[in-house]
Coordinates of C-alpha atoms and ligand atoms in Angstrom, one line a residue:
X720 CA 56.7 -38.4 -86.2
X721 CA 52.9 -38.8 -85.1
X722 CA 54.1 -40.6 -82.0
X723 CA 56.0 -37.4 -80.8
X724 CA 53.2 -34.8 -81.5
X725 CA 50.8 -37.1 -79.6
X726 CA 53.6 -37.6 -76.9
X727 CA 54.2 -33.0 -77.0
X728 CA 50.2 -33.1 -76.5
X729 CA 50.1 -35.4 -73.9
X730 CA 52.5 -33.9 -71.8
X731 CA 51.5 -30.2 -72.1
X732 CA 49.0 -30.1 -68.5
X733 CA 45.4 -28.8 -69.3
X734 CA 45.3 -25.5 -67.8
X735 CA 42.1 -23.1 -68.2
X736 CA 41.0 -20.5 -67.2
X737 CA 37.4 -18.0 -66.3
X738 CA 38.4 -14.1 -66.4
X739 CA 35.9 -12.2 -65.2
X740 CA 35.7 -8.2 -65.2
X741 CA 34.4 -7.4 -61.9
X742 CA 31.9 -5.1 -62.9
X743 CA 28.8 -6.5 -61.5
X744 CA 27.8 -9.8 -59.4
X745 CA 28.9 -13.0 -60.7
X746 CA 26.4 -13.6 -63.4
X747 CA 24.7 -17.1 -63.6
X748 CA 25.9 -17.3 -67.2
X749 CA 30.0 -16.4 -65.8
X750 CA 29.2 -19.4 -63.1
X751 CA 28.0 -21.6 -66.3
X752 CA 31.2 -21.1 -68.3
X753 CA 33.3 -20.9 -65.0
X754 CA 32.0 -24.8 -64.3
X755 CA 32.6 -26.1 -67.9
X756 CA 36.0 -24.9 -67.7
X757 CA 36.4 -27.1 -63.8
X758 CA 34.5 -29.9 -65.2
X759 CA 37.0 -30.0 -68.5
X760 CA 40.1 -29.0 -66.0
X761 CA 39.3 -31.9 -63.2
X762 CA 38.3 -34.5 -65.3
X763 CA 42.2 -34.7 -67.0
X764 CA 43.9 -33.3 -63.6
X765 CA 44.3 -30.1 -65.3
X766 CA 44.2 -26.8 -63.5
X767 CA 41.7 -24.1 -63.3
X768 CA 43.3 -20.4 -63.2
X769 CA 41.1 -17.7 -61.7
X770 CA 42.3 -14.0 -63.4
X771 CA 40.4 -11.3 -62.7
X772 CA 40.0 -8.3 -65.7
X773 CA 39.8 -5.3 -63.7
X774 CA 41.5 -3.1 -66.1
X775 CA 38.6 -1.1 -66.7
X776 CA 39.4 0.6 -63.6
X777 CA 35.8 2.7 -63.9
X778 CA 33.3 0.4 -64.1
X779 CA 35.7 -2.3 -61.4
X780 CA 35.1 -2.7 -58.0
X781 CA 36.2 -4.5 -55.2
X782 CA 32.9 -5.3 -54.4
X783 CA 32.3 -7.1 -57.3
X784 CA 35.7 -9.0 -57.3
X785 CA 35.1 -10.2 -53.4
X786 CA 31.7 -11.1 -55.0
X787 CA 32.8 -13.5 -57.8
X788 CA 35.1 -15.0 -55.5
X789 CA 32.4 -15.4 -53.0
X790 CA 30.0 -16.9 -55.7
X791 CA 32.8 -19.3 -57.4
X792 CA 33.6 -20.9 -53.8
X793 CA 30.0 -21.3 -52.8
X794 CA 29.2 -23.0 -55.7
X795 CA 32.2 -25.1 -55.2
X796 CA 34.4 -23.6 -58.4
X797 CA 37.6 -23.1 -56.3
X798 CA 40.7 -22.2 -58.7
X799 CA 44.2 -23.6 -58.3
X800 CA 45.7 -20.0 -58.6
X801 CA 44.6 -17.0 -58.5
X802 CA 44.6 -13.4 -57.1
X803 CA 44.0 -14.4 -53.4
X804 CA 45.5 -18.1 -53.8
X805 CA 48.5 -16.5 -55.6
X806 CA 50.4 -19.2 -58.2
X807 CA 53.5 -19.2 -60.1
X808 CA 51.8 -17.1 -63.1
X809 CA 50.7 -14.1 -61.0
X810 CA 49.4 -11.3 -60.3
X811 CA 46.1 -12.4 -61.0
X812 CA 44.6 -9.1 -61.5
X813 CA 45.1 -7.7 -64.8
X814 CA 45.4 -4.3 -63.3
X815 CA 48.4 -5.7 -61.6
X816 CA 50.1 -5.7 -65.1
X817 CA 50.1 -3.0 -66.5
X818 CA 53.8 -2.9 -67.1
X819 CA 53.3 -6.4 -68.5
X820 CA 52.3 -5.5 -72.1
X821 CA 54.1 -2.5 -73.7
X822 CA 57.0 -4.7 -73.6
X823 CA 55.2 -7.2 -76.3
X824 CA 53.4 -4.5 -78.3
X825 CA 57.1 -3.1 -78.7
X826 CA 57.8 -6.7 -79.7
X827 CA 55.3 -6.6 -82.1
X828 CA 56.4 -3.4 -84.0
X829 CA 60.0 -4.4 -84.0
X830 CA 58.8 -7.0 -86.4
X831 CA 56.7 -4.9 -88.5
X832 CA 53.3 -6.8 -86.7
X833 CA 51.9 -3.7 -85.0
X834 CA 52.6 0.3 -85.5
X835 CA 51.8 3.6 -84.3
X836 CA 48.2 4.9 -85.1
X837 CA 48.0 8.8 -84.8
X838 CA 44.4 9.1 -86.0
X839 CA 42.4 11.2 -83.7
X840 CA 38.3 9.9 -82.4
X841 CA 37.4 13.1 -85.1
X842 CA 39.7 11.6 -87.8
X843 CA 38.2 7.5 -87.1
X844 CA 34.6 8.8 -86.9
X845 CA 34.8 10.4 -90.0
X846 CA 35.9 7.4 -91.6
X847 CA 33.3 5.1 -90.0
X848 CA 30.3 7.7 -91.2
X849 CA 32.2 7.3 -94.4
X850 CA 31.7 3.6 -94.5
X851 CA 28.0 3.7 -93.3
X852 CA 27.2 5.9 -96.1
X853 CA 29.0 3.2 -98.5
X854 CA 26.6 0.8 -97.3
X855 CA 30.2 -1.1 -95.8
X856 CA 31.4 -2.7 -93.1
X857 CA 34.1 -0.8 -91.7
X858 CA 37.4 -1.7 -91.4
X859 CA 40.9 0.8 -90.5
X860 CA 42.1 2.9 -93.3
X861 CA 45.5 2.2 -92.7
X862 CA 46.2 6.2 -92.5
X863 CA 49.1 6.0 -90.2
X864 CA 51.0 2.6 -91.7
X865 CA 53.4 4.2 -93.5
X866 CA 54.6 7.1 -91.7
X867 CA 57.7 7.8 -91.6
X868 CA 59.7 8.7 -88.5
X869 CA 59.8 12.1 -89.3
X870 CA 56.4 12.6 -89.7
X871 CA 55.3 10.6 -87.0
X872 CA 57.9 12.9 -85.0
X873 CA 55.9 15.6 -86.2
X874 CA 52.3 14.3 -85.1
X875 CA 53.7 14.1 -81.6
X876 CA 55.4 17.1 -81.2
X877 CA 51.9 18.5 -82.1
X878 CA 51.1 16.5 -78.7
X879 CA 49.2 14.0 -80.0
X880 CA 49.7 10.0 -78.8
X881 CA 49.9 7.4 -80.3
X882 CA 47.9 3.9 -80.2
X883 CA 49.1 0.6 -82.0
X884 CA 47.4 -0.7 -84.0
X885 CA 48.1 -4.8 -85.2
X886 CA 48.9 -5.0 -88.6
X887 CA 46.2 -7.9 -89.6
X888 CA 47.5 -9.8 -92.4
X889 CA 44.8 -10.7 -95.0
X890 CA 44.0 -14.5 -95.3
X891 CA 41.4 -17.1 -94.6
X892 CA 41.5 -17.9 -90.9
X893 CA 40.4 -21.6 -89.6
X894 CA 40.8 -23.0 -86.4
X895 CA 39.0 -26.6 -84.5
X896 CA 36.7 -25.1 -82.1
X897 CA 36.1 -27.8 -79.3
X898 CA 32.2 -27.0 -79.4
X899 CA 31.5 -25.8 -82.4
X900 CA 33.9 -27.6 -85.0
X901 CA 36.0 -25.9 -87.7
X902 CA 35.1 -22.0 -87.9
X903 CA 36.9 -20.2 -90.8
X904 CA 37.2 -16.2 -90.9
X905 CA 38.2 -13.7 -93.4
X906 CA 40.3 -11.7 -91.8
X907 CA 40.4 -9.1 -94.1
X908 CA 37.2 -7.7 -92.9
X909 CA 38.7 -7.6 -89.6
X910 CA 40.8 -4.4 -90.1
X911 CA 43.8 -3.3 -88.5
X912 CA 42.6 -3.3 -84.5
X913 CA 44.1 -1.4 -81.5
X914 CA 46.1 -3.5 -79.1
X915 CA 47.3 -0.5 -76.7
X916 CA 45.4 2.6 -76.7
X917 CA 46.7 5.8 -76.4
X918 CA 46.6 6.0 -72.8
X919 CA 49.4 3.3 -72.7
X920 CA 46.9 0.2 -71.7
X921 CA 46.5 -2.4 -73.3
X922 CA 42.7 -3.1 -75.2
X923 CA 41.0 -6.0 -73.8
X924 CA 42.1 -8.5 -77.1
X925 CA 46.0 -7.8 -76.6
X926 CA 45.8 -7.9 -72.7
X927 CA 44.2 -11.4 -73.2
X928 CA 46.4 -13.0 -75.0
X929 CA 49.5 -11.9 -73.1
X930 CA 47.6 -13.0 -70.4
X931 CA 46.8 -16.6 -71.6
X932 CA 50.2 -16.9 -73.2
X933 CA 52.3 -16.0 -70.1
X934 CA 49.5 -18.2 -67.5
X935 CA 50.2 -21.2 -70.3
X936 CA 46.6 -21.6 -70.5
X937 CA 46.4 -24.3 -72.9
X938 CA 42.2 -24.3 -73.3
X939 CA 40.4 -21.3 -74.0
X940 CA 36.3 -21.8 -73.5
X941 CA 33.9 -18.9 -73.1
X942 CA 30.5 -17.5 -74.4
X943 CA 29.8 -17.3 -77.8
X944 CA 29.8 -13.7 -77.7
X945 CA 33.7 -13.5 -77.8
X946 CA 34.1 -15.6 -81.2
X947 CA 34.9 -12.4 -83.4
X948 CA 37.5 -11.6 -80.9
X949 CA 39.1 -15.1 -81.8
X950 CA 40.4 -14.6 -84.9
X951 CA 42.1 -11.4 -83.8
X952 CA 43.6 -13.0 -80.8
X953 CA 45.2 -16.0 -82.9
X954 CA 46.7 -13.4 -85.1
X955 CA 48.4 -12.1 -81.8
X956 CA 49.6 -15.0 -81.1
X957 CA 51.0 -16.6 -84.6
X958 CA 53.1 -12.9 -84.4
X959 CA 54.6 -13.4 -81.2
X960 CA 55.2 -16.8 -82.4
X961 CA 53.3 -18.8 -78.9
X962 CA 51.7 -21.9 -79.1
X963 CA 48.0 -20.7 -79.9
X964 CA 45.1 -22.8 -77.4
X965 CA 42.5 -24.4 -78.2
X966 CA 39.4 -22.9 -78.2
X967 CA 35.7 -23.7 -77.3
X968 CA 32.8 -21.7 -77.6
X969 CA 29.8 -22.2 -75.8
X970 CA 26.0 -21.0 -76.7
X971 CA 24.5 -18.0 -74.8
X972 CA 22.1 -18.0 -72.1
X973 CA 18.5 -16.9 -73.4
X974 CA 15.7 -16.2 -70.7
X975 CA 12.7 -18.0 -71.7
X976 CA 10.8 -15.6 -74.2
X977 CA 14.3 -16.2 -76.6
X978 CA 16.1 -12.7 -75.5
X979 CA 19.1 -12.2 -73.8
X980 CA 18.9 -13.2 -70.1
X981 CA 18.5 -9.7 -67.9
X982 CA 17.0 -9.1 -64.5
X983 CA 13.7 -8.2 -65.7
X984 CA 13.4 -11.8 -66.2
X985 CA 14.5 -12.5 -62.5
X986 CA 17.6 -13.5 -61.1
X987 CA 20.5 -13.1 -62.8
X988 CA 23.5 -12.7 -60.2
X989 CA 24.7 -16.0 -58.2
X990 CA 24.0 -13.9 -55.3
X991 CA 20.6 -13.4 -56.1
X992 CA 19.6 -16.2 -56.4
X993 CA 21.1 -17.2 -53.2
X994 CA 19.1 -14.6 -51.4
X995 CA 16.1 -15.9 -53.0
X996 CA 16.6 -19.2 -51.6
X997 CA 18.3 -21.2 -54.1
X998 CA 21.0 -23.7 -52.9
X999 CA 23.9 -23.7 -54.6
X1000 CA 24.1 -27.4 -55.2
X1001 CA 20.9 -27.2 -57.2
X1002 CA 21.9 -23.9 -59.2
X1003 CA 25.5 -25.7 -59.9
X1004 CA 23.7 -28.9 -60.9
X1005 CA 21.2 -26.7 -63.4
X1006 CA 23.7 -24.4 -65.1
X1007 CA 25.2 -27.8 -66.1
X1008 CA 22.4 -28.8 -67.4
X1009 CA 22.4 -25.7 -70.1
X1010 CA 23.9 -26.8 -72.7
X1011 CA 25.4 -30.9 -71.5
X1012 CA 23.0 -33.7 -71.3
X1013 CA 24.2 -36.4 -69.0
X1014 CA 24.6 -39.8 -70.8
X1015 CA 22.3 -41.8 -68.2
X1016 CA 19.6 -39.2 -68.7
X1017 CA 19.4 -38.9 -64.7
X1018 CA 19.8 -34.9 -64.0
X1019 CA 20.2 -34.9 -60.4
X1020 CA 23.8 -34.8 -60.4
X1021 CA 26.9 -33.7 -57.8
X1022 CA 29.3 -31.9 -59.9
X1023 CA 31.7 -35.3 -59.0
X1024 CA 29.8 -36.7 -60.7
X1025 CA 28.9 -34.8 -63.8
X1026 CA 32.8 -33.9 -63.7
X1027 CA 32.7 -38.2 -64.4
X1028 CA 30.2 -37.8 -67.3
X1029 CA 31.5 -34.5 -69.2
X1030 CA 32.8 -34.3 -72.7
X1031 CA 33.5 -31.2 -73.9
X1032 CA 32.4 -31.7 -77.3
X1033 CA 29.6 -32.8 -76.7
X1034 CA 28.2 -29.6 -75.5
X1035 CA 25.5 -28.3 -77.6
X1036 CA 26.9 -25.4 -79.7
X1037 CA 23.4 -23.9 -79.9
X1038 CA 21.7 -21.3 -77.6
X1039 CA 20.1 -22.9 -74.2
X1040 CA 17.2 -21.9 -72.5
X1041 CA 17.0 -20.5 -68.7
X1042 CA 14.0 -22.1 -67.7
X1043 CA 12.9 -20.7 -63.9
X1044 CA 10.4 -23.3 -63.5
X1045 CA 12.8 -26.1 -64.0
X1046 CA 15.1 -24.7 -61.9
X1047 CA 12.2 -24.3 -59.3
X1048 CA 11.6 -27.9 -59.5
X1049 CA 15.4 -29.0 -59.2
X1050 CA 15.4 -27.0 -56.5
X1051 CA 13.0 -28.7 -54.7
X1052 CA 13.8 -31.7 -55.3
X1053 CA 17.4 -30.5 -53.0
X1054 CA 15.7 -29.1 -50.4
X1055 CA 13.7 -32.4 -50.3
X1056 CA 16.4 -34.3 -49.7
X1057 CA 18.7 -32.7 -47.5
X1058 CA 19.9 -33.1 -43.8
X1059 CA 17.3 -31.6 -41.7
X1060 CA 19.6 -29.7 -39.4
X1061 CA 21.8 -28.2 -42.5
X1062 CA 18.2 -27.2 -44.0
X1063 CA 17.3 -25.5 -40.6
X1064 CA 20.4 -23.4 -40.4
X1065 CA 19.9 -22.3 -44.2
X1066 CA 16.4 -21.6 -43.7
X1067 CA 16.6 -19.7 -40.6
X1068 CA 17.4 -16.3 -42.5
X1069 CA 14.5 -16.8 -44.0
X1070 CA 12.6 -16.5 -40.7
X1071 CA 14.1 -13.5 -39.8
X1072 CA 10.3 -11.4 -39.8
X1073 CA 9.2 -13.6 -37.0
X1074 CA 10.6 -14.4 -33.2
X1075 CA 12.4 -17.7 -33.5
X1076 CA 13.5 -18.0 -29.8
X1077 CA 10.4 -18.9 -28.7
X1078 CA 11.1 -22.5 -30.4
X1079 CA 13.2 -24.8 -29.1
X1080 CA 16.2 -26.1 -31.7
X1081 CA 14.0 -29.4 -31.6
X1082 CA 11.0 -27.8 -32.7
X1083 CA 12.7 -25.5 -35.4
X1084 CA 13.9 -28.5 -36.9
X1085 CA 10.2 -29.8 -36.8
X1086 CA 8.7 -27.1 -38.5
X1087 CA 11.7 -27.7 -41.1
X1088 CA 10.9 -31.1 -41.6
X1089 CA 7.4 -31.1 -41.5
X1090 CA 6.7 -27.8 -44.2
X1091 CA 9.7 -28.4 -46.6
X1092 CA 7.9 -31.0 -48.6
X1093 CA 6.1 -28.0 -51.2
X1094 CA 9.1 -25.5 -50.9
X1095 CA 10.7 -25.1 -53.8
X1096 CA 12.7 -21.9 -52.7
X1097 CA 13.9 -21.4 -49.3
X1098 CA 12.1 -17.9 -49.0
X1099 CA 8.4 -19.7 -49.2
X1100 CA 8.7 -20.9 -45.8
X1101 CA 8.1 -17.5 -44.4
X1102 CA 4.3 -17.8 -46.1
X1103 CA 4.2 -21.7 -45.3
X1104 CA 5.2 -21.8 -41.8
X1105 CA 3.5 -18.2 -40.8
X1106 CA 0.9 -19.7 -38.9
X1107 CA 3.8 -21.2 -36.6
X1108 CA 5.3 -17.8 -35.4
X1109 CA 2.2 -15.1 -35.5
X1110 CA 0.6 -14.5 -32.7
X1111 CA -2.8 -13.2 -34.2
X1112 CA -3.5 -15.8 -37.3
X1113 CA -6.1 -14.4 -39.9
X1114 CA -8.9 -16.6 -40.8
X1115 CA -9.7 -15.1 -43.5
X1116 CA -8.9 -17.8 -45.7
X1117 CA -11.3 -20.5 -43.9
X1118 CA -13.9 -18.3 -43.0
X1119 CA -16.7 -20.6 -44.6
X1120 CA -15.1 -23.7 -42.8
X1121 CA -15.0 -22.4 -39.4
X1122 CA -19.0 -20.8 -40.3
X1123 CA -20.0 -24.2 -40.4
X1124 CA -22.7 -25.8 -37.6
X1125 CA -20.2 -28.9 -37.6
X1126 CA -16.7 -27.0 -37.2
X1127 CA -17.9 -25.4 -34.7
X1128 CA -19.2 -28.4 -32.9
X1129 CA -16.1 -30.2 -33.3
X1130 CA -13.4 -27.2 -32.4
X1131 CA -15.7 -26.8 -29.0
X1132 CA -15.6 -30.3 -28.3
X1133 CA -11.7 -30.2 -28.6
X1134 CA -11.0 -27.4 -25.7
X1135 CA -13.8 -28.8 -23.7
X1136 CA -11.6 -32.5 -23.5
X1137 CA -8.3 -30.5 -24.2
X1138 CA -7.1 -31.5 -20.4
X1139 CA -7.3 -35.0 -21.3
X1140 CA -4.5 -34.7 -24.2
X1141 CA -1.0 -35.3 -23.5
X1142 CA 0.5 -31.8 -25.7
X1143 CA 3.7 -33.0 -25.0
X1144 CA 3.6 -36.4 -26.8
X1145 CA 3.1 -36.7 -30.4
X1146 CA 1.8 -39.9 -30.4
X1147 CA -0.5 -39.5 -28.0
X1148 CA -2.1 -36.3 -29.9
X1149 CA -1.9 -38.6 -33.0
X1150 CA -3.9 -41.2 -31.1
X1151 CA -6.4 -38.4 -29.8
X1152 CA -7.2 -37.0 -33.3
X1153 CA -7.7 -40.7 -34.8
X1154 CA -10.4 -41.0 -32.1
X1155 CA -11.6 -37.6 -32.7
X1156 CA -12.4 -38.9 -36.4
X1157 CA -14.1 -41.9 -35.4
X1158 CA -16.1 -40.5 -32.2
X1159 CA -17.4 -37.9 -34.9
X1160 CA -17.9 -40.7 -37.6
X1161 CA -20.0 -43.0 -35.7
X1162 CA -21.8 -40.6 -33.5
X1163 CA -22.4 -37.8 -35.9
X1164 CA -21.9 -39.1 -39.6
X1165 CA -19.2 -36.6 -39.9
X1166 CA -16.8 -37.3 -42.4
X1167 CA -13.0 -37.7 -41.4
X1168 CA -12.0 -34.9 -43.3
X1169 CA -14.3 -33.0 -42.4
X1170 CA -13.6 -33.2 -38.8
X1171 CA -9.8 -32.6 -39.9
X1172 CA -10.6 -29.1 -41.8
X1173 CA -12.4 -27.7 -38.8
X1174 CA -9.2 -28.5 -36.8
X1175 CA -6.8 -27.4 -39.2
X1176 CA -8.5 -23.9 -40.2
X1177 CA -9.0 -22.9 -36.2
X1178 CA -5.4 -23.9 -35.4
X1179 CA -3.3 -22.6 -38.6
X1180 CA -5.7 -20.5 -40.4
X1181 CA -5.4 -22.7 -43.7
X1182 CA -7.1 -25.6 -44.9
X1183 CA -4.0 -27.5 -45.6
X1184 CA -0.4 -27.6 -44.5
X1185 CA 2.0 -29.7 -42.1
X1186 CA 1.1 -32.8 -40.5
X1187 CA -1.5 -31.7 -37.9
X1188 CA -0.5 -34.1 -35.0
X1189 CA 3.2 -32.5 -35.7
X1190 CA 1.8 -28.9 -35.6
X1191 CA 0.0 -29.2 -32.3
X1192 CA 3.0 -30.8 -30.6
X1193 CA 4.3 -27.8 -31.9
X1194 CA 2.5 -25.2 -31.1
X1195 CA 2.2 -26.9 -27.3
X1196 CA -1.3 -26.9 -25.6
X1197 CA -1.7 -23.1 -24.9
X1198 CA -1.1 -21.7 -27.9
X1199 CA -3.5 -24.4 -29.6
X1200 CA -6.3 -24.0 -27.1
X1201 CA -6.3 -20.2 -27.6
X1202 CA -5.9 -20.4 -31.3
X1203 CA -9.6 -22.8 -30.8
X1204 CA -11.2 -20.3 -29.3
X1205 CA -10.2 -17.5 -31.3
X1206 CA -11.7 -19.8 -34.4
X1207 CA -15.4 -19.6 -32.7
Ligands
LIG1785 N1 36.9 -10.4 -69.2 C1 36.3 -11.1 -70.3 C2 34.8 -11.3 -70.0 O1 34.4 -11.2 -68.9 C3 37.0 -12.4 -70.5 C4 36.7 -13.0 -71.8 C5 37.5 -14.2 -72.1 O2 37.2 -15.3 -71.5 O3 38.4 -14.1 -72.9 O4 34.0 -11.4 -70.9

């Protein structure tokens, strides 16, 4: 007998699924639970079901759906089916089924599971002020239960409509979450919950389950915040008699001072983050991070590979930590180590305040190469390589270098011998500064750096930055020679 339930399991195909309700950007935190579902999915050859909850038709907007789906694929989350992909479970936008669910709900009161509530807001409020002045937690008086046809008759010839309700049964509730282990509910302080409002749509709880059940979504994992709706939701589906999934519940999201993440702590949107200058390799590699530890402690991780490494239970069931700065730094660390001319084409938005044209694709990809090493978001290059596009530099910042006798001596020296230095060649400019260094060495006592700062500050304004043999090949000899000049 063991053999055959292992053999059932075994053949049911993993499929999950992320639902989001298009009512804002595709929230870092959505992206996080989106991935652990794909890494759970593609590590069995399950599939990944994309559904979007739109039936909160105020607050939905295409906008927002175009913009999950344009999150999910840049962080590489594509989904097997779905509303644009189609599948054989469609449509894939709740909204899309509205004539999907009174058919159950009607299922459900056949049975004696659900019934019709005729309680008006005034009737319900009054009861919940009731149970705050008790000091109680509220739960459904079960007013409308027993009516009997001809009063409910009555009720809606006074024009009112009905909701239904589900009939909760009262017991002890325990199912295996796959994060969090065995949870166990009293589902008597649940109360008897709507599952189509009067309006004739379905609450989010009933439209859910349908959903799941008809999509065979075998693995349910989402943020913590939806673990009181569990309970209710396995009710719903012991009553219609489905095969009820298994469920995972992951930790919340907390910005770094403990609170819930929100934008006054910065990003918060996939998008955003994005426009700020954060590749979506890095971001996809860091969510993963919140909440699974990879076994060979190395973090810098492809989602192949942490797709490899990934256990479900072994997530942490506890509350993770946003930290920017650790993002920052993984970032970083990407930008360091990708293909120059992918880097270029990314960072070129980034440049938009200044005239690129006047650069050769070569030298674009120079400046690339040369200032990325201290970036750790692709929107810092247009302070870093500034002094590469504007015409008038400010030396405001090296003022008290370029004041000195011996700055002045060496930046003079430079345009007077400028005609003898090949701008053209790097390595002959490379050559040239090395003897600059040691003419001013022997004959002056300068020290290297010294002679190096004066340079620097009269041709980018800064006292550090890029590789300056790089940056004069650059700039080319005009540019650098008036830029000398200015300095004095
Ligand atoms: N639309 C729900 C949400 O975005 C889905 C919750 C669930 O995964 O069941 O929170």
């Amino acid at each position: 007998m063991k053999s055959r339930i292992y053999e059932v399991i075994m053949s049911d195909k993993i499929r999950v699924r992320i639902a989001p309700s298009p009512s804002g950007n595709l929230h870092i935190g959505t992206a996080r639970t989106a991935l652990f579902n794909f890494l759970y999915a593609k590590k069995v050859g399950g599939e990944f079901v994309l559904r979007i909850e739109d039936t909160d038709l105020d607050r939905s907007s295409q906008a927002y759906t175009q913009n999950i789906f344009d999150s999910l694929k840049a962080l590489g989350l594509n989904w097997d089916e779905g509303p644009d992909v189609g599948g054989p479970y469609g449509p894939y936008y709740q909204s899309q089924r509205f004539d999907i669910y009174p058919k159950y709900a009607k299922m459900l009161m056949d049975k004696g599971y659900a019934y019709e509530c005729f309680c008006t807001n005034e009737e319900l409020e009054a009861e919940k002020e009731e149970a705050i002045k008790n000091h109680s937690a509220y739960v459904y008086s079960r007013k409308c239960l027993n009516l009997t046809e001809e009063e409910k008759n009555e009720l809606r010839a006074k024009g009112i409509k009905p909701s239904i309700r589900f009939r909760v049964e009262h017991k002890e509730l325990m199912f295996n979450d796959l994060v969090k282990g065995e949870l166990k509910f009293d589902t008597s302080l649940i109360g008897d919950f709507v599952i189509m409002k009067s309006n004739g749509t379905p609450t989010y709880n009933f439209a859910v389950v349908i959903d799941d059940m008809l999509m065979k979504i075998t693995d349910v994992i989402r943020g913590e915040d939806h673990i009181s709706n569990t309970p209710k939701q396995i009710l719903i589906y012991e009553a219609l008699g489905a095969k009820v999934p298994n469920f995972g519940h992951l930790g919340m999201i907390l910005a770094p001072d403990r609170t819930k993440l929100s934008k006054r702590h910065g990003a918060t949107a996939v998008s955003d983050f994005v426009k700020q200058g954060y590749l979506t390799d890095a971001l996809i590699n860091f969510v993963a991070l919140l909440g699974w530890a990879p076994s060979d402690g190395v973090e810098i991780k492809s989602v192949d590979e942490i797709a490899k490494d990934f256990r479900i239970h072994e997530v942490s069931s506890s509350n993770s930590v946003f930290e920017y700065d650790k993002l920052n730094w993984m970032n970083g660390q990407y930008i360091k180590k990708m293909e120059i001319p992918k880097l270029t084409d990314m960072i070129i938005p980034f440049l938009s305040k200044y005239d690129i044209t006047k650069y050769s694709r070569e030298k674009l990809e120079k400046i690339v190469q040369i200032t990325r090493e201290p970036l750790t978001v692709l929107s810092e290059i247009e302070h870093d390589a500034s002094y590469f596009f504007e015409d008038n530099l400010s030396y405001d910042e090296v003022r008290e270098v370029l004041d000195k006798d011996l700055s002045k001596e060496v930046i003079q020296y430079v345009i007077d011998n400028a005609d003898s230095w090949n701008f053209d060649d790097e390595e002959d400019i490379h050559n040239k500064l090395a003897d600059l260094r040691t003419y001013f060495k022997e004959n002056k006592g300068y020290k290297p750096k010294e002679t190096m700062w004066a340079i620097r500050a009269a041709i980018t304004g800064r006292t550090r930055g890029a590789d300056m043999a790089e940056t004069i090949w650059i700039l080319g000899k005009d540019k650098v020679v008036q830029r000398l000049k200015n300095a004095l």
